[in-house]
CSV table of C-alpha atoms in Angstrom, one decimal:
chain,number,residue,atom,x,y,z
A,25,MET,CA,13.2,-7.4,-20.7
A,26,ILE,CA,9.4,-7.6,-20.8
A,27,SER,CA,6.9,-6.0,-23.0
A,28,SER,CA,3.9,-3.9,-21.9
A,29,HIS,CA,1.7,-6.9,-22.6
A,30,GLU,CA,3.4,-8.8,-19.8
A,31,MET,CA,3.0,-5.9,-17.3
A,32,LYS,CA,1.5,-6.7,-13.9
A,33,LYS,CA,1.2,-5.1,-10.4
A,34,GLY,CA,4.1,-5.8,-8.1
A,35,LEU,CA,6.9,-5.8,-10.7
A,36,ALA,CA,10.1,-3.9,-10.2
A,37,LEU,CA,11.2,-2.0,-13.4
A,38,ASP,CA,14.2,0.1,-14.5
A,39,ILE,CA,12.7,3.3,-16.0
A,40,GLU,CA,15.3,5.8,-17.2
A,41,GLY,CA,17.9,4.2,-14.9
A,42,GLU,CA,15.7,4.4,-11.8
A,43,PRO,CA,14.1,1.6,-9.8
A,44,TYR,CA,10.2,1.7,-9.7
A,45,TYR,CA,7.6,-0.6,-8.3
A,46,VAL,CA,4.3,-1.0,-10.3
A,47,ILE,CA,1.4,0.0,-8.1
A,48,GLU,CA,-1.2,0.0,-10.9
A,49,TRP,CA,-1.3,-0.3,-14.6
A,50,GLN,CA,-3.9,-0.1,-17.4
A,51,HIS,CA,-3.7,-0.9,-21.1
A,52,VAL,CA,-5.5,1.9,-23.0
A,53,GLU,CA,-6.6,1.7,-26.6
A,54,GLN,CA,-7.6,5.0,-28.3
A,55,GLY,CA,-9.6,4.1,-31.3
A,56,ARG,CA,-7.4,4.1,-34.4
A,57,GLU,CA,-4.5,5.6,-32.6
A,58,SER,CA,-1.8,3.4,-31.1
A,59,ALA,CA,-2.4,1.8,-27.7
A,60,ASN,CA,-0.8,3.1,-24.5
A,61,ILE,CA,0.0,1.8,-21.1
A,62,ARG,CA,-0.7,4.0,-18.1
A,63,MET,CA,1.2,3.2,-14.9
A,64,LYS,CA,1.2,4.4,-11.4
A,65,LEU,CA,4.7,3.8,-10.0
A,66,ARG,CA,6.6,4.1,-6.7
A,67,HIS,CA,10.3,4.9,-6.7
A,68,LEU,CA,11.9,2.1,-4.7
A,69,ARG,CA,14.4,4.3,-2.9
A,70,THR,CA,12.7,7.6,-2.5
A,71,GLY,CA,9.1,6.4,-2.2
A,72,ALA,CA,7.9,9.1,-4.6
A,73,ILE,CA,4.8,8.2,-6.6
A,74,ILE,CA,4.7,9.1,-10.3
A,75,GLU,CA,2.3,8.3,-13.2
A,76,ARG,CA,3.6,7.5,-16.6
A,77,THR,CA,2.0,6.9,-20.0
A,78,LEU,CA,4.1,5.0,-22.6
A,79,ASP,CA,3.5,3.3,-25.9
A,80,ALA,CA,2.1,-0.1,-25.6
A,81,GLY,CA,5.1,-1.7,-27.5
A,82,HIS,CA,7.6,-0.3,-25.0
A,83,LYS,CA,10.1,-2.8,-23.4
A,84,PHE,CA,11.0,-2.7,-19.8
A,85,ARG,CA,14.0,-4.1,-17.9
A,86,LEU,CA,13.0,-6.1,-14.9
A,87,LEU,CA,14.9,-5.6,-11.6
A,88,PRO,CA,15.7,-8.5,-9.3
A,89,LEU,CA,13.2,-7.7,-6.5
A,90,GLU,CA,13.1,-10.2,-3.7
A,91,ARG,CA,10.2,-10.6,-1.2
A,92,HIS,CA,10.7,-11.8,2.4
A,93,PRO,CA,7.8,-12.3,4.8
A,94,VAL,CA,8.1,-10.1,7.9
A,95,THR,CA,6.0,-9.1,10.9
A,96,PHE,CA,5.8,-5.5,12.1
A,97,MET,CA,6.8,-5.2,15.7
A,98,TYR,CA,6.9,-1.5,16.7
A,99,TRP,CA,7.7,2.1,15.8
A,100,ASP,CA,10.4,3.7,18.0
A,101,GLY,CA,9.7,7.3,16.9
A,102,GLU,CA,12.4,7.1,14.2
A,103,LEU,CA,12.4,3.7,12.7
A,104,TYR,CA,9.9,0.9,11.9
A,105,HIS,CA,11.0,-2.4,13.4
A,106,PHE,CA,10.2,-5.7,11.6
A,107,VAL,CA,11.1,-9.3,12.4
A,108,ALA,CA,11.8,-11.9,9.7
A,109,LEU,CA,11.9,-15.5,10.7
A,110,ASP,CA,15.0,-17.3,9.5
A,111,THR,CA,14.0,-20.4,7.6
A,112,GLY,CA,17.5,-21.8,7.9
A,113,THR,CA,18.7,-24.4,10.4
A,114,ASP,CA,17.5,-22.6,13.5
A,115,PRO,CA,13.7,-22.1,13.5
A,116,ASP,CA,13.9,-19.8,16.5
A,117,ALA,CA,16.4,-17.4,14.9
A,118,GLN,CA,15.0,-14.0,14.1
A,119,ASP,CA,16.4,-11.2,12.1
A,120,GLU,CA,15.4,-7.6,13.0
A,121,ILE,CA,15.0,-5.2,10.1
A,122,MET,CA,14.6,-1.4,10.7
A,123,LEU,CA,13.3,0.9,8.0
A,124,PRO,CA,12.9,4.7,8.0
A,125,PRO,CA,9.4,6.1,7.4
A,126,GLU,CA,10.4,7.5,3.9
A,127,SER,CA,11.2,4.0,2.6
A,128,LEU,CA,7.7,2.9,3.5
A,129,GLY,CA,5.9,5.8,1.8
A,130,ASP,CA,2.1,5.7,2.1
A,131,ALA,CA,2.3,2.1,3.4
A,132,ARG,CA,3.0,3.4,6.9
A,133,LYS,CA,-0.6,4.6,7.2
A,134,TYR,CA,-1.6,0.9,7.2
A,135,ILE,CA,1.1,-0.6,9.3
A,136,ILE,CA,-0.3,-1.9,12.6
A,137,ASP,CA,1.2,-4.1,15.3
A,138,ASN,CA,1.8,-7.7,14.3
A,139,LEU,CA,0.9,-7.1,10.7
A,140,GLN,CA,2.4,-9.7,8.4
A,141,LEU,CA,3.6,-8.4,5.0
A,142,ASP,CA,6.4,-8.7,2.5
A,143,LEU,CA,9.7,-6.8,2.8
A,144,LEU,CA,11.0,-5.8,-0.7
A,145,LEU,CA,14.7,-6.1,-1.3
A,146,LEU,CA,16.6,-4.7,-4.2
A,147,ASP,CA,20.1,-5.9,-4.5
A,148,GLU,CA,19.8,-7.1,-0.8
A,149,GLU,CA,18.8,-3.6,0.3
A,150,PRO,CA,15.4,-3.1,2.0
A,151,VAL,CA,13.5,-0.7,-0.2
A,152,GLY,CA,9.9,-1.0,1.0
A,153,VAL,CA,7.0,-3.3,1.8
A,154,ASP,CA,4.2,-4.9,-0.1
A,155,LEU,CA,1.0,-4.6,2.0
A,156,PRO,CA,-1.8,-7.2,1.9
A,157,ALA,CA,-4.9,-6.2,-0.2
A,158,SER,CA,-6.8,-5.2,3.0
A,159,ILE,CA,-6.1,-4.7,6.7
A,160,VAL,CA,-8.4,-4.8,9.7
A,161,MET,CA,-7.9,-1.6,11.8
A,162,ARG,CA,-9.5,-0.1,14.9
A,163,VAL,CA,-11.6,3.1,14.7
A,164,LEU,CA,-10.5,5.7,17.4
A,165,GLU,CA,-13.0,8.4,16.7
A,166,THR,CA,-15.8,9.4,14.2
A,167,ASP,CA,-17.4,12.6,13.2
A,168,ALA,CA,-21.1,12.8,12.5
A,169,VAL,CA,-22.0,14.3,9.1
A,170,VAL,CA,-25.5,15.6,8.8
A,171,ASN,CA,-27.1,15.4,5.3
A,172,PRO,CA,-28.3,18.9,4.5
A,173,ASP,CA,-30.8,17.6,1.9
A,174,SER,CA,-32.6,15.4,4.5
A,175,ASP,CA,-35.8,16.4,6.2
A,176,HIS,CA,-34.6,14.5,9.3
A,177,LYS,CA,-32.2,16.5,11.3
A,178,HIS,CA,-30.4,13.3,12.5
A,179,ALA,CA,-30.0,11.7,9.1
A,180,ARG,CA,-26.3,11.0,8.5
A,181,MET,CA,-24.1,10.3,5.5
A,182,GLU,CA,-20.7,8.8,5.4
A,183,GLY,CA,-18.4,10.6,7.8
A,184,PRO,CA,-14.7,10.7,8.5
A,185,ALA,CA,-13.2,8.2,11.0
A,186,ARG,CA,-9.7,8.4,12.5
A,187,LEU,CA,-8.1,5.0,12.8
A,188,ASP,CA,-5.3,3.8,15.1
A,189,THR,CA,-2.5,4.7,12.7
A,190,GLY,CA,-3.9,8.2,12.1
A,191,LEU,CA,-5.4,7.3,8.7
A,192,ILE,CA,-8.7,9.1,8.0
A,193,VAL,CA,-11.4,6.9,6.2
A,194,LEU,CA,-15.0,7.7,5.3
A,195,VAL,CA,-17.3,5.3,7.0
A,196,PRO,CA,-21.0,4.6,7.2
A,197,PRO,CA,-23.0,6.1,10.0
A,198,PHE,CA,-23.3,2.9,12.0
A,199,ILE,CA,-19.5,2.8,12.6
A,200,SER,CA,-18.5,3.8,16.2
A,201,PRO,CA,-15.3,4.4,18.0
A,202,GLY,CA,-13.8,1.0,19.1
A,203,ASP,CA,-15.2,-0.8,16.0
A,204,LEU,CA,-12.9,-2.9,13.8
A,205,ILE,CA,-13.2,-2.2,10.1
A,206,ARG,CA,-11.5,-3.6,7.0
A,207,VAL,CA,-9.7,-1.0,4.8
A,208,ASN,CA,-8.6,-1.4,1.2
A,209,THR,CA,-4.8,-0.7,1.2
A,210,SER,CA,-4.7,0.3,-2.5
A,211,ASN,CA,-7.2,3.2,-2.2
A,212,GLY,CA,-7.7,3.7,1.5
A,213,GLU,CA,-11.4,3.1,1.4
A,214,TYR,CA,-13.7,1.4,3.9
A,215,MET,CA,-14.8,-2.1,2.9
A,216,GLU,CA,-16.7,-3.5,5.8
A,217,ARG,CA,-17.2,-3.7,9.6
A,218,VAL,CA,-15.4,-6.7,11.2
A,219,LEU,CA,-17.3,-8.4,14.0
A,220,THR,CA,-15.1,-10.1,16.6
């Protein structure tokens, strides 16, 4: 059991008998009233995202969540294929792990070829992945957005860009198709252009 004061991102918790992964949390004090903890959680089996607010003194049961580094190899139209290197006696041995899209939730918007990430296992069952904080992705197409308040008819604001996974991100006007950009995986926002 842990208290809300020990809460952190990435923990697996039992909440009302269901396994959840902590995506975000915030300790909130409301003047003279008691403090609360607000959490954004992902169900480890269904991928559903929920938000909960609980008393700050609440105790949580930790679940035994294991992390194993894997590399994404390919999507076959039904399953995502990952490879984990076996660190046992044979360094060339590889285990292939296949996950359905629903177990990945929103993470599948960020999964690109050869991406290294952590596979999450609950009681030896793959239940999802933990993405790196940011990922470099290729821009496939951009849409120009004209600023209606501008006197210049070619002045542009941020506009939508479609990335190689289908993810849509708002990007500055200097981003063009073919560019590589860094995207924040926690909020899906553009961070910077990456020069090769």
